[in-house]
Every structure is written in C-alpha cells, then in structure tokens.
mmCIF file of C-alpha atoms in Angstrom:
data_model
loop_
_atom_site.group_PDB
_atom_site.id
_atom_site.type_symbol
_atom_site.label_atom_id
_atom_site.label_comp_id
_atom_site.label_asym_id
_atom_site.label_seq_id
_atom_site.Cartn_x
_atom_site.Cartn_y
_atom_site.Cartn_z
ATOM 1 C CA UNK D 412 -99.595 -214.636 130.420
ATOM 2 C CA UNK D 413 -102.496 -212.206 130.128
ATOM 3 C CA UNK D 414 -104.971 -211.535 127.133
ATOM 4 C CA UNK D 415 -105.360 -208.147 126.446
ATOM 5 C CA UNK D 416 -105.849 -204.822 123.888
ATOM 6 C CA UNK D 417 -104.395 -202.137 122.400
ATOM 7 C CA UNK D 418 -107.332 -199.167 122.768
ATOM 8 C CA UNK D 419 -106.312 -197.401 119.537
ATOM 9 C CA UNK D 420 -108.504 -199.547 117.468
ATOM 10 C CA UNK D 421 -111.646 -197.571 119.443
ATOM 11 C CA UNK D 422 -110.681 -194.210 118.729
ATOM 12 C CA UNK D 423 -113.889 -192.715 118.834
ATOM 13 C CA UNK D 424 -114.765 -193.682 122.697
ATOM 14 C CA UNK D 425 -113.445 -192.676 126.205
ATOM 15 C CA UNK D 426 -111.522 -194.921 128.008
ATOM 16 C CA UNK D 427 -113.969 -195.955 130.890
ATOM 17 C CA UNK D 428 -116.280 -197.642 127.687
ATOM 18 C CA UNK D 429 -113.174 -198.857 126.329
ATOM 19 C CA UNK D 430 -112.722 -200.628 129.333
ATOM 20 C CA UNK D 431 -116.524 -201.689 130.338
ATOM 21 C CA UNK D 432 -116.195 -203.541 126.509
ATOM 22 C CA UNK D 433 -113.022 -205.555 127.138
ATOM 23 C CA UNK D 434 -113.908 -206.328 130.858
ATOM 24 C CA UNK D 435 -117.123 -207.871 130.016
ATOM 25 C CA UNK D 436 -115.517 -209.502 126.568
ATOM 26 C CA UNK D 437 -113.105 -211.454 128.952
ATOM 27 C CA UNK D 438 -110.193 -209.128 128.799
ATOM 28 C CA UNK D 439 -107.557 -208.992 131.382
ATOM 29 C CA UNK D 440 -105.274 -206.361 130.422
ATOM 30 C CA UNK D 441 -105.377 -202.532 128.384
ATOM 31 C CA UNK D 442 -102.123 -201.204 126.335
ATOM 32 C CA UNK D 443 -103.763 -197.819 126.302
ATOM 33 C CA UNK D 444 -102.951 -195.724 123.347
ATOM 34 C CA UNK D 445 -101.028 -192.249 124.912
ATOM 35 C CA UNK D 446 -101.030 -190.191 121.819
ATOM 36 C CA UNK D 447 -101.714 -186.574 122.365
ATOM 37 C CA UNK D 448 -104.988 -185.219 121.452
ATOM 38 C CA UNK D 449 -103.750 -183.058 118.753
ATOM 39 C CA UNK D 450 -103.686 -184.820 115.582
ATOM 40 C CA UNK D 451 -105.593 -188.283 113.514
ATOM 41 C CA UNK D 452 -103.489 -189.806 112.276
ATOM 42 C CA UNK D 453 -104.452 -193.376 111.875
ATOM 43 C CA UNK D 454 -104.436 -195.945 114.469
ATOM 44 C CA UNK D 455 -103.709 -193.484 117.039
ATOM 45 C CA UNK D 456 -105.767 -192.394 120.152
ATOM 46 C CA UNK D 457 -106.045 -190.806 123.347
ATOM 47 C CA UNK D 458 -107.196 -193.051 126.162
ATOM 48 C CA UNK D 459 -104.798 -191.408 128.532
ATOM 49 C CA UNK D 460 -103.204 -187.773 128.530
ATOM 50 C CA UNK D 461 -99.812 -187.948 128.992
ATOM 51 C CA UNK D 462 -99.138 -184.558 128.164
ATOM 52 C CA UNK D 463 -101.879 -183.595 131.392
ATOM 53 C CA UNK D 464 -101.330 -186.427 133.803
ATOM 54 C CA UNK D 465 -101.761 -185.155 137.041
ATOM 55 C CA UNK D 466 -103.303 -187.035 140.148
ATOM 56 C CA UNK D 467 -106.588 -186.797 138.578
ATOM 57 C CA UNK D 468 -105.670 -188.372 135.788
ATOM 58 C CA UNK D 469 -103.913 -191.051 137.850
ATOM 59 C CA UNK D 470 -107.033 -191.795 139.712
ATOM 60 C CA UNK D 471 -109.826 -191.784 136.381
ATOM 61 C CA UNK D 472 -107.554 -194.422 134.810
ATOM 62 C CA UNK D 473 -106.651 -196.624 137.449
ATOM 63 C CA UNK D 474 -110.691 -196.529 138.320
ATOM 64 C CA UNK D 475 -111.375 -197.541 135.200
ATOM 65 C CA UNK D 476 -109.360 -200.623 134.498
ATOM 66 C CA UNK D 477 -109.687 -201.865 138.552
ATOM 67 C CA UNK D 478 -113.257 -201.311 138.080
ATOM 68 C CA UNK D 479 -113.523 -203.734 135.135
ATOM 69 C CA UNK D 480 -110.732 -206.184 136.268
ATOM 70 C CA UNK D 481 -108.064 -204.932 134.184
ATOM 71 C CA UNK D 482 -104.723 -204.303 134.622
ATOM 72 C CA UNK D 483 -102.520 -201.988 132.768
ATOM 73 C CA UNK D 484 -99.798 -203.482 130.251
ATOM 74 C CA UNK D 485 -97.903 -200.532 128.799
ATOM 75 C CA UNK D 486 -98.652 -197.388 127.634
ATOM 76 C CA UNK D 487 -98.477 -196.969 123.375
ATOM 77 C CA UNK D 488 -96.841 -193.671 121.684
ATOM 78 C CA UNK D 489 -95.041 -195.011 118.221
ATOM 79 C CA UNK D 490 -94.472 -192.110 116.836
ATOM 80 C CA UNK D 491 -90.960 -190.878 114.378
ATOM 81 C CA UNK D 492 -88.110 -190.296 117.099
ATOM 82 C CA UNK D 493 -85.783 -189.753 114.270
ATOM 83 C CA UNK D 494 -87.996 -187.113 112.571
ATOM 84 C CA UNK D 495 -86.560 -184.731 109.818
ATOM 85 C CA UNK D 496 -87.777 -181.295 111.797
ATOM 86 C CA UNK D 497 -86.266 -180.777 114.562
ATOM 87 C CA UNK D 498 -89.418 -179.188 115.959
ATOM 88 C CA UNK D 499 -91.467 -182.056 115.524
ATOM 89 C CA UNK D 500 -88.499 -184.292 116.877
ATOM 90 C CA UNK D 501 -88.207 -182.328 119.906
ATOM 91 C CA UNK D 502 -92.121 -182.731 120.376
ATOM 92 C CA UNK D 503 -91.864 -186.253 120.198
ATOM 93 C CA UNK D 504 -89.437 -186.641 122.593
ATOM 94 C CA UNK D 505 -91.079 -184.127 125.218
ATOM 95 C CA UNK D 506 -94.246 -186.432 124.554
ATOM 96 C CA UNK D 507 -92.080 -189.741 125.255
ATOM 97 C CA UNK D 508 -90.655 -188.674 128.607
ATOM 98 C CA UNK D 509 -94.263 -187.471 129.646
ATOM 99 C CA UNK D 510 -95.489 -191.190 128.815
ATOM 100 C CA UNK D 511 -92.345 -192.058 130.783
ATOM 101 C CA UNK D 512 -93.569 -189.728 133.758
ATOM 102 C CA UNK D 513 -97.083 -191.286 133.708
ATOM 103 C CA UNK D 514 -95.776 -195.404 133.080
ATOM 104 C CA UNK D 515 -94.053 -194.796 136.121
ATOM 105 C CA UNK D 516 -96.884 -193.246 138.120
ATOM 106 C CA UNK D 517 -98.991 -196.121 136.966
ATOM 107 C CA UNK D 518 -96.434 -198.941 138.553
ATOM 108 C CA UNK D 519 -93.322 -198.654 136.254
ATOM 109 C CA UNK D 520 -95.394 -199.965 132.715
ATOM 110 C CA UNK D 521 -93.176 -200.017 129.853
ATOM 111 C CA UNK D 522 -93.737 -197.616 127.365
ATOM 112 C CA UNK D 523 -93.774 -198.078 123.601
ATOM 113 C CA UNK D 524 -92.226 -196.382 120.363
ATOM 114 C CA UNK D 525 -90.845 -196.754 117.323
ATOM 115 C CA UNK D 526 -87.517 -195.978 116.319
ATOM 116 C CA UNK D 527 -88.298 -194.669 113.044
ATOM 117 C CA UNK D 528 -86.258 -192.714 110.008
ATOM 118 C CA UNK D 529 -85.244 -189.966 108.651
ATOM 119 C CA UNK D 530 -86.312 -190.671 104.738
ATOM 120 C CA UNK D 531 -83.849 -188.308 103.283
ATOM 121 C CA UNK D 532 -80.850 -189.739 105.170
ATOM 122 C CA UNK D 533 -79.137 -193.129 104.365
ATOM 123 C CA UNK D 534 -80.337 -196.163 106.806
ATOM 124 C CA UNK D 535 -76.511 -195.386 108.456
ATOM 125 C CA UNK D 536 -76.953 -192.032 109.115
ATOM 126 C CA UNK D 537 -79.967 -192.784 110.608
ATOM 127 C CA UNK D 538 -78.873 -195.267 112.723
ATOM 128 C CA UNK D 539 -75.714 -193.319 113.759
ATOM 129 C CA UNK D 540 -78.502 -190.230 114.538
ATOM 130 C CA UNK D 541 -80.739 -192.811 116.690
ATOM 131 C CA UNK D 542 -77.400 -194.122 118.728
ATOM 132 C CA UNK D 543 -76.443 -189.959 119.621
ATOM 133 C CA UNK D 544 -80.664 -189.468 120.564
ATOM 134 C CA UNK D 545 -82.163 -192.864 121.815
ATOM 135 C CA UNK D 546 -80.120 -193.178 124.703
ATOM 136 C CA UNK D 547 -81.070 -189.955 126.813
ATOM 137 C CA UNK D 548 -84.527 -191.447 126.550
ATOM 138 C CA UNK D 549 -83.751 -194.701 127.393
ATOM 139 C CA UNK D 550 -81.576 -193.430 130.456
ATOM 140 C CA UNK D 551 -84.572 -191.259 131.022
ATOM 141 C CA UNK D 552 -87.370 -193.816 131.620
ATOM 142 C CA UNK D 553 -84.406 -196.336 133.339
ATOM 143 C CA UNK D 554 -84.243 -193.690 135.577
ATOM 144 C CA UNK D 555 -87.944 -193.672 136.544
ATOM 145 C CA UNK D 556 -88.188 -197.766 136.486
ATOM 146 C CA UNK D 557 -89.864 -197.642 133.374
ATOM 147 C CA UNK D 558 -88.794 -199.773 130.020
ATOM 148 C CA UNK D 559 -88.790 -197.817 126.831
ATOM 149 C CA UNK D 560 -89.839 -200.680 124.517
ATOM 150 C CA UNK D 561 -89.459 -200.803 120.334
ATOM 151 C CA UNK D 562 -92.227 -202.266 118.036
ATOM 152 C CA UNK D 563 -90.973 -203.819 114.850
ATOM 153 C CA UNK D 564 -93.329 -202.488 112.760
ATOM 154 C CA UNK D 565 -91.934 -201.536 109.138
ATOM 155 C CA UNK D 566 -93.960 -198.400 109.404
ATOM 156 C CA UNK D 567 -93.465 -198.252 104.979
ATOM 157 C CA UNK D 568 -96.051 -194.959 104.822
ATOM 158 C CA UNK D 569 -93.703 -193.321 106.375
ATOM 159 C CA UNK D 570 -91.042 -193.135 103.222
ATOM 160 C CA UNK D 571 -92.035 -191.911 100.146
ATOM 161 C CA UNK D 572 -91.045 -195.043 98.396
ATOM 162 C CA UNK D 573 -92.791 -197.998 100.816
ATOM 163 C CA UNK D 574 -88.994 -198.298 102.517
ATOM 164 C CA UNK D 575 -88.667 -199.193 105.931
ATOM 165 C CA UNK D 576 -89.393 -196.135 107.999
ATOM 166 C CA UNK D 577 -88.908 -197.600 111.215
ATOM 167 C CA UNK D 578 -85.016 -199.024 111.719
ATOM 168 C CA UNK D 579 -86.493 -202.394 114.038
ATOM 169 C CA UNK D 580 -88.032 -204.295 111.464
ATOM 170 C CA UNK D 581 -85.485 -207.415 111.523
ATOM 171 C CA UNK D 582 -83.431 -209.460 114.126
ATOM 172 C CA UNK D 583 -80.230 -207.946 113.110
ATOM 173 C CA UNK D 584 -81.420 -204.290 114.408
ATOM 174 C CA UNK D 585 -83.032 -205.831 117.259
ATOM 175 C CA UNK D 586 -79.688 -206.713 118.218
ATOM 176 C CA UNK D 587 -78.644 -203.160 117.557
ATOM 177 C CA UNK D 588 -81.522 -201.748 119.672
ATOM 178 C CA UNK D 589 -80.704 -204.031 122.963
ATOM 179 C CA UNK D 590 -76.724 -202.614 122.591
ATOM 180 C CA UNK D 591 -78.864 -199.070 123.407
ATOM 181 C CA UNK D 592 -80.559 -200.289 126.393
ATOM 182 C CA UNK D 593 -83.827 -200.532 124.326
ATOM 183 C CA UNK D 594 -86.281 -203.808 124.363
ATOM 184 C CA UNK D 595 -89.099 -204.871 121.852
ATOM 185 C CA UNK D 596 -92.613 -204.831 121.741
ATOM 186 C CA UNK D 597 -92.576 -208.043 119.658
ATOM 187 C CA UNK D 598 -95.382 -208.047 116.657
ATOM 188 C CA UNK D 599 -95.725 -211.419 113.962
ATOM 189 C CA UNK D 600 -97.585 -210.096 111.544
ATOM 190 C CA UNK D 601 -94.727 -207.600 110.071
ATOM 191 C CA UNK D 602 -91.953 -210.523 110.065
ATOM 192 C CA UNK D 603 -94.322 -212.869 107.998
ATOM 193 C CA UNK D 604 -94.928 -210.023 105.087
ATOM 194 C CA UNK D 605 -90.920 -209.882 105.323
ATOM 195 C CA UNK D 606 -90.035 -213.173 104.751
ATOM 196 C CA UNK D 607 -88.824 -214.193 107.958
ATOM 197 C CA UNK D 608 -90.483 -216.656 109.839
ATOM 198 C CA UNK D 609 -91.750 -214.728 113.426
ATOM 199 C CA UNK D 610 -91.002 -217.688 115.674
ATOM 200 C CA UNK D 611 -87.897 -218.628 114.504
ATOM 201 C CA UNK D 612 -87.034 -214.391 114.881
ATOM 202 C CA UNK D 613 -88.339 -214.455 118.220
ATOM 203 C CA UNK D 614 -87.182 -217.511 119.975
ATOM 204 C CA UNK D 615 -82.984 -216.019 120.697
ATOM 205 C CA UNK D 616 -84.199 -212.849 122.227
ATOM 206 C CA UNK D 617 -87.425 -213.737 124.520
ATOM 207 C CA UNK D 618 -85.692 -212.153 127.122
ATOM 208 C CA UNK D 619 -85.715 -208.829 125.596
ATOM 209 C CA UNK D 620 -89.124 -208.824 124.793
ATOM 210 C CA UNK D 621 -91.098 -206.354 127.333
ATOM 211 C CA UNK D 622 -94.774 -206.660 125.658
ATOM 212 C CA UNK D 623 -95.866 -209.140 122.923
ATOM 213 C CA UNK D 624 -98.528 -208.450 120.238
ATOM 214 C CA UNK D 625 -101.315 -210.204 118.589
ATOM 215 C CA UNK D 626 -101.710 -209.041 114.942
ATOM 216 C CA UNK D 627 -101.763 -211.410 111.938
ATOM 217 C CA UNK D 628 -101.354 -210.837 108.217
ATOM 218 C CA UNK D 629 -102.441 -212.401 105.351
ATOM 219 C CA UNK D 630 -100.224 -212.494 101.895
ATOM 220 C CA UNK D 631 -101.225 -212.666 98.155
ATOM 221 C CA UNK D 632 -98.912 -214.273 95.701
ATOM 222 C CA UNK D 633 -100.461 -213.523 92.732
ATOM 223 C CA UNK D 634 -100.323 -209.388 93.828
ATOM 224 C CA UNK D 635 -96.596 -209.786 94.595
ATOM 225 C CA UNK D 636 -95.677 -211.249 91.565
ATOM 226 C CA UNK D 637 -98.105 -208.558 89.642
ATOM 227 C CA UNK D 638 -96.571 -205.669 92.200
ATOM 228 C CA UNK D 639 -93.259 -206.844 93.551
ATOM 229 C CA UNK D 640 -92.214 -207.248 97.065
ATOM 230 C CA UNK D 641 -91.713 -203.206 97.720
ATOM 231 C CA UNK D 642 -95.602 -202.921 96.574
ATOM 232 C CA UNK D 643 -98.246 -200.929 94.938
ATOM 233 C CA UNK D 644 -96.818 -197.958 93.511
ATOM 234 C CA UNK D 645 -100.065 -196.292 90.874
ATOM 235 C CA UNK D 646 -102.038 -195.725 94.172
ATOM 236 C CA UNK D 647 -98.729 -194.799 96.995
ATOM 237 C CA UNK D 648 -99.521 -191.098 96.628
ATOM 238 C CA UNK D 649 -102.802 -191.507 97.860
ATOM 239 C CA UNK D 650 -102.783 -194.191 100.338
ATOM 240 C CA UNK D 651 -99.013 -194.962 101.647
ATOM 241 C CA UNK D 652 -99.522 -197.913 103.763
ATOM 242 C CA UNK D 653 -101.750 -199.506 100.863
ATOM 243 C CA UNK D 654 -99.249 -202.467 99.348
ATOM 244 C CA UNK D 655 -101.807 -204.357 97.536
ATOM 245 C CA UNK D 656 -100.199 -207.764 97.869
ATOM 246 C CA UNK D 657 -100.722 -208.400 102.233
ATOM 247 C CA UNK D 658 -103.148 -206.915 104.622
ATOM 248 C CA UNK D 659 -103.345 -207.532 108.292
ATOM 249 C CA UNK D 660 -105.942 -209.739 110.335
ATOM 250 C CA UNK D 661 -107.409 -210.551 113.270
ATOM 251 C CA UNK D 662 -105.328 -212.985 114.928
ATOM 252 C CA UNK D 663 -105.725 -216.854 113.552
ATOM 253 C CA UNK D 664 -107.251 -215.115 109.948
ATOM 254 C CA UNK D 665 -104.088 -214.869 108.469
ATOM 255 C CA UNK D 666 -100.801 -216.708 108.421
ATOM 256 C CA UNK D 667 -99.097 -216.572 111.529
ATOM 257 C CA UNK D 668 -98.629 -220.042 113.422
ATOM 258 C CA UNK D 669 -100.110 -218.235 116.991
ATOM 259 C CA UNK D 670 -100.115 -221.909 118.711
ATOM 260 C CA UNK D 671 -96.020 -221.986 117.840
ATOM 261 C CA UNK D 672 -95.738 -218.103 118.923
ATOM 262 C CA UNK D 673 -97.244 -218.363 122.084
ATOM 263 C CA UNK D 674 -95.500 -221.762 123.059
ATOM 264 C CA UNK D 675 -92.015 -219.966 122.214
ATOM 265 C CA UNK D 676 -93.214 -217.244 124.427
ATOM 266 C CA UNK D 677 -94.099 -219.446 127.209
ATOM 267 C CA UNK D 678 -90.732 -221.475 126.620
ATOM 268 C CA UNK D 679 -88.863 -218.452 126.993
ATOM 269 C CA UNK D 680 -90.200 -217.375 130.193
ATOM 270 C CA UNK D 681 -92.028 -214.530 129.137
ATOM 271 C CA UNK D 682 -94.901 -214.333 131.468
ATOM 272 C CA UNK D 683 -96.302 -210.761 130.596
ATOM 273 C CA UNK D 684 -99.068 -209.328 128.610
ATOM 274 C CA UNK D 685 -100.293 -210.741 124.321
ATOM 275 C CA UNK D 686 -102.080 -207.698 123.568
ATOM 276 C CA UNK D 687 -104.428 -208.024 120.766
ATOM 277 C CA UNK D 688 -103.442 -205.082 118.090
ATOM 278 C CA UNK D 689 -106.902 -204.944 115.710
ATOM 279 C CA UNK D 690 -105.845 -203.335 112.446
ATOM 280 C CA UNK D 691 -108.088 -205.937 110.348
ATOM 281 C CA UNK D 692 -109.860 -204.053 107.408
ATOM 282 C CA UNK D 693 -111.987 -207.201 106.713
ATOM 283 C CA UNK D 694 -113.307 -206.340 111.014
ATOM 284 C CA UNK D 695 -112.904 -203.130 110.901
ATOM 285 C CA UNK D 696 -114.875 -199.608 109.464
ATOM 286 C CA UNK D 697 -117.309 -199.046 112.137
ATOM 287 C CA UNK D 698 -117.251 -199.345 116.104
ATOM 288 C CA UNK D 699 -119.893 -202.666 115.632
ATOM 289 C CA UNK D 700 -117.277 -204.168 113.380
ATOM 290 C CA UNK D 701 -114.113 -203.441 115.376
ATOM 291 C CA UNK D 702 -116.112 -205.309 118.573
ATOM 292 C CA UNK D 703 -116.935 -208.295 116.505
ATOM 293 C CA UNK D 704 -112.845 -208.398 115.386
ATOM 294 C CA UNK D 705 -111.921 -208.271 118.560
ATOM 295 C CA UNK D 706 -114.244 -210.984 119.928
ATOM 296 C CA UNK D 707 -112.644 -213.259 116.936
ATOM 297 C CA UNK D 708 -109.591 -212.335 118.580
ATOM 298 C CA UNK D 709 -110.189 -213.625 122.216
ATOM 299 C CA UNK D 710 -112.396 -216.113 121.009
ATOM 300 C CA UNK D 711 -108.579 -217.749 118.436
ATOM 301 C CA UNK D 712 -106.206 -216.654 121.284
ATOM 302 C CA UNK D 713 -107.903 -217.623 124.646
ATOM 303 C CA UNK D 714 -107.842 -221.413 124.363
ATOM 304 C CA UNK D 715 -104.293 -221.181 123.667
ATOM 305 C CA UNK D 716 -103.489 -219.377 127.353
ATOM 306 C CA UNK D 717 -103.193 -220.535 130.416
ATOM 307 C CA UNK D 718 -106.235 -219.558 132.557
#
C-alpha cells in the first residue's frame, strides 16, 4: 500500500509544484483532481485537463510525477451524474468519459465520481434514473480498462434540506452500486458522522474497493443534541455543507480508528493507493496551512504502512 494525495486541497498551484511538495514530503502517489477549468466550486481543481488531453498533456503529467517519484492513483471528477438539467447532466457525463479517455492513456487509473441526486425526485426515482444512466459509463471506461469508482461521500450541500445528495453513502447502496458494475472509492470520515462504524462497513466488500481515502471527522454531542442529526438549519442558506455539530480532520485528529482501517485493508488484500483527502478547516485557509495539514497527515499515517 502506497501513501498518497488528493491535489484538490492546492487549488491555487500547477501540478509540477503540487508534485515537487509531496515528493519531497515523502509522498508516493497523486489522485490528481480532473475537474474542468471552468468553475470554483469548492474542493475542486485542475491538475490535469481532461477535457484537452492530448500527447502533450500525457507527457507534462507523467514528467511531473516520474520526476518526483510519484505514481499516479486515479484521476478525481465527483461531480452530480444524476443532475436535474439535462444540459448540465450531459456535461458531466462528456467530462467523465474524457477522464475515462485520459485514466486509460495514463495506464488504465480508475477514475472517480459520485453518484449523486436529483433533489426534487424521490431517493427511488433517483436510483431507478442512475440504473437507466450509470451503466453506459461504466461499460464505457470497462471498455477502455479503466474502473469508474464511487466515493461515499453524503455530499448534504447538495439538497436544499442537508439530505443525502449522493445515493452511496451506506453499505446497503454500495451493494446496489457493485450490481451496476461500479466500485468505491472508500472514505471513513462520512460513515463515522452517520453512525456506522467505517471498519465494520468496509471489511465485506474490500474487494470492491478500487482507491481508499484518508479523511477523518470529528463529532460534537452537545451541537447534535442542540441541532439534531440532519444539522444546522438558521445558517443552511448561506453555507450548505456547514452542519455545526461534525467537521472533518486531518487524519488521526478526529475519530476514526486509522490503525483498525488500514489493518482491514491490508487483511482484505487491498494493496493499492490511501490517499490523504485534506478538507481540515482547523489546517486549512492558506497554502502554508494546507502544507502543515498534510505533513500531520503523513507524519499519523506513515508509521502505520508498510515501507
């Protein structure tokens, strides 16, 4: 297993820094952030243009991370594939098959999205809607070698009410997802705001798991029971993703048992890529700050590898 980063936490700086920072911060691997450049959304970014990849492109990034000792560990696009506007849908898709295109160029990479939601539509609609349009894509990248990978993020900005808008939040549509051909980028720190404990989730479906982050979260009782478990709702117009009872951290700050989630990892054979996700407000704000978050990070998960 390999330590390495999701780039959309560095926004702000071409890939070739991205990579000089994590190579010489004992890195071994990129997940590089594929959105397209239109757009800020977020926790996005643009590290590689999948919407332009051409030769050129092929040959800047593979310079890069061979040039710091890197290797590449999926490409990241989570965008809405269930989207009410069929414009925006359609663009979503186009921009999944081109990360498809360039995963495969790159040595056949999986490639990562969400499932997401349509907020005005029931949560079986929805899922009958993602079972008539998931598959093409799936059948797309198979097609190319590529694995077209789910996070289980509950993605709650997204619905107007802090719902789930991302249908792969729990085992039971994992199961769902794997019926479609689909595999998971798995990710802790959303199970433990859940309730569910994220080892016990992830130990049945190892095998399905394609990519494995490291995020953590941290909850606060006396917010929930002020709040409730669906959140903050005073502020929700303004800041959507702002729940007010749980916030995420770098990994070993919050509440995940990491030492339990990597052994069920190795247990299950998975022998692929733990790539840090930084979305820690406590290590985040400014490029100095993100850095020092993500040395925490290697610094809590390195010992628990094997070199």
């Amino acid at each position: 297993m390999k330590l390495g980063l999701l780039t959309a936490c560095m926004p702000e700086r071409p890939l070739e820094e991205v990579a000089r920072w994590a190579g010489a911060n004992g890195y071994e691997a990129l997940e590089l952030a594929a959105w397209p450049t239109i757009g800020d959304r977020p926790f996005t970014a643009s590290h590689l243009a999948a919407d332009a990849f051409d030769g050129r492109e092929r040959e800047r990034v593979a310079e890069a991370l061979e040039g710091n000792g890197l290797t590449l560990s999926a490409l990241a696009y989570y965008d809405n594939n269930l989207h009410p506007d069929p414009v925006e849908r359609a663009a979503i898709h186009a921009h999944v098959r081109a990360c498809v295109d360039a995963a495969a160029a790159l040595g056949g990479v999986p490639v990562g999205t969400f499932v997401g939601r349509d907020p005005g539509r029931s949560v079986a609609d929805n899922l009958r809607e993602a079972e008539r349009v998931l598959p093409p894509l799936v059948d797309y990248a198979g097609e190319r070698g590529v694995r077209l990978m789910i996070e289980n993020c509950v993605m709650e900005g997204w619905h107007p009410d802090g719902y789930p808008g991302n249908l792969a939040y729990s085992p039971e549509l994992w199961e769902w997802m794997f019926d479609l051909g689909l595999y998971l980028n798995f990710d802790p720190s959303h199970l433990l705001w859940l309730g569910i404990d994220p080892v016990e989730a992830l130990e049945p479906y190892v095998d399905r798991v394609a990519h494995a982050h490291a995020k953590d979260a941290e909850t606060f009782a006396a917010r929930r029971n002020r709040y409730g478990f669906f959140g903050r709702l005073s502020t929700r117009a303004t800041d959507p993703w702002e729940m007010g009872w749980w916030r995420y951290r770098i990994p070993g700050l919050g509440e995940v048992d990491f030492r339990r989630y990597v052994d069920t990892l190795y247990a299950g054979g998975f022998d692929g890529v733990l790539s840090v996700e930084h979305e820690d407000p406590v290590w985040g704000g400014t490029p100095g700050k993100v850095e020092q978050g993500l040395v925490l990070a290697h610094r809590n998960l390195r010992p628990l590898l094997v070199a």
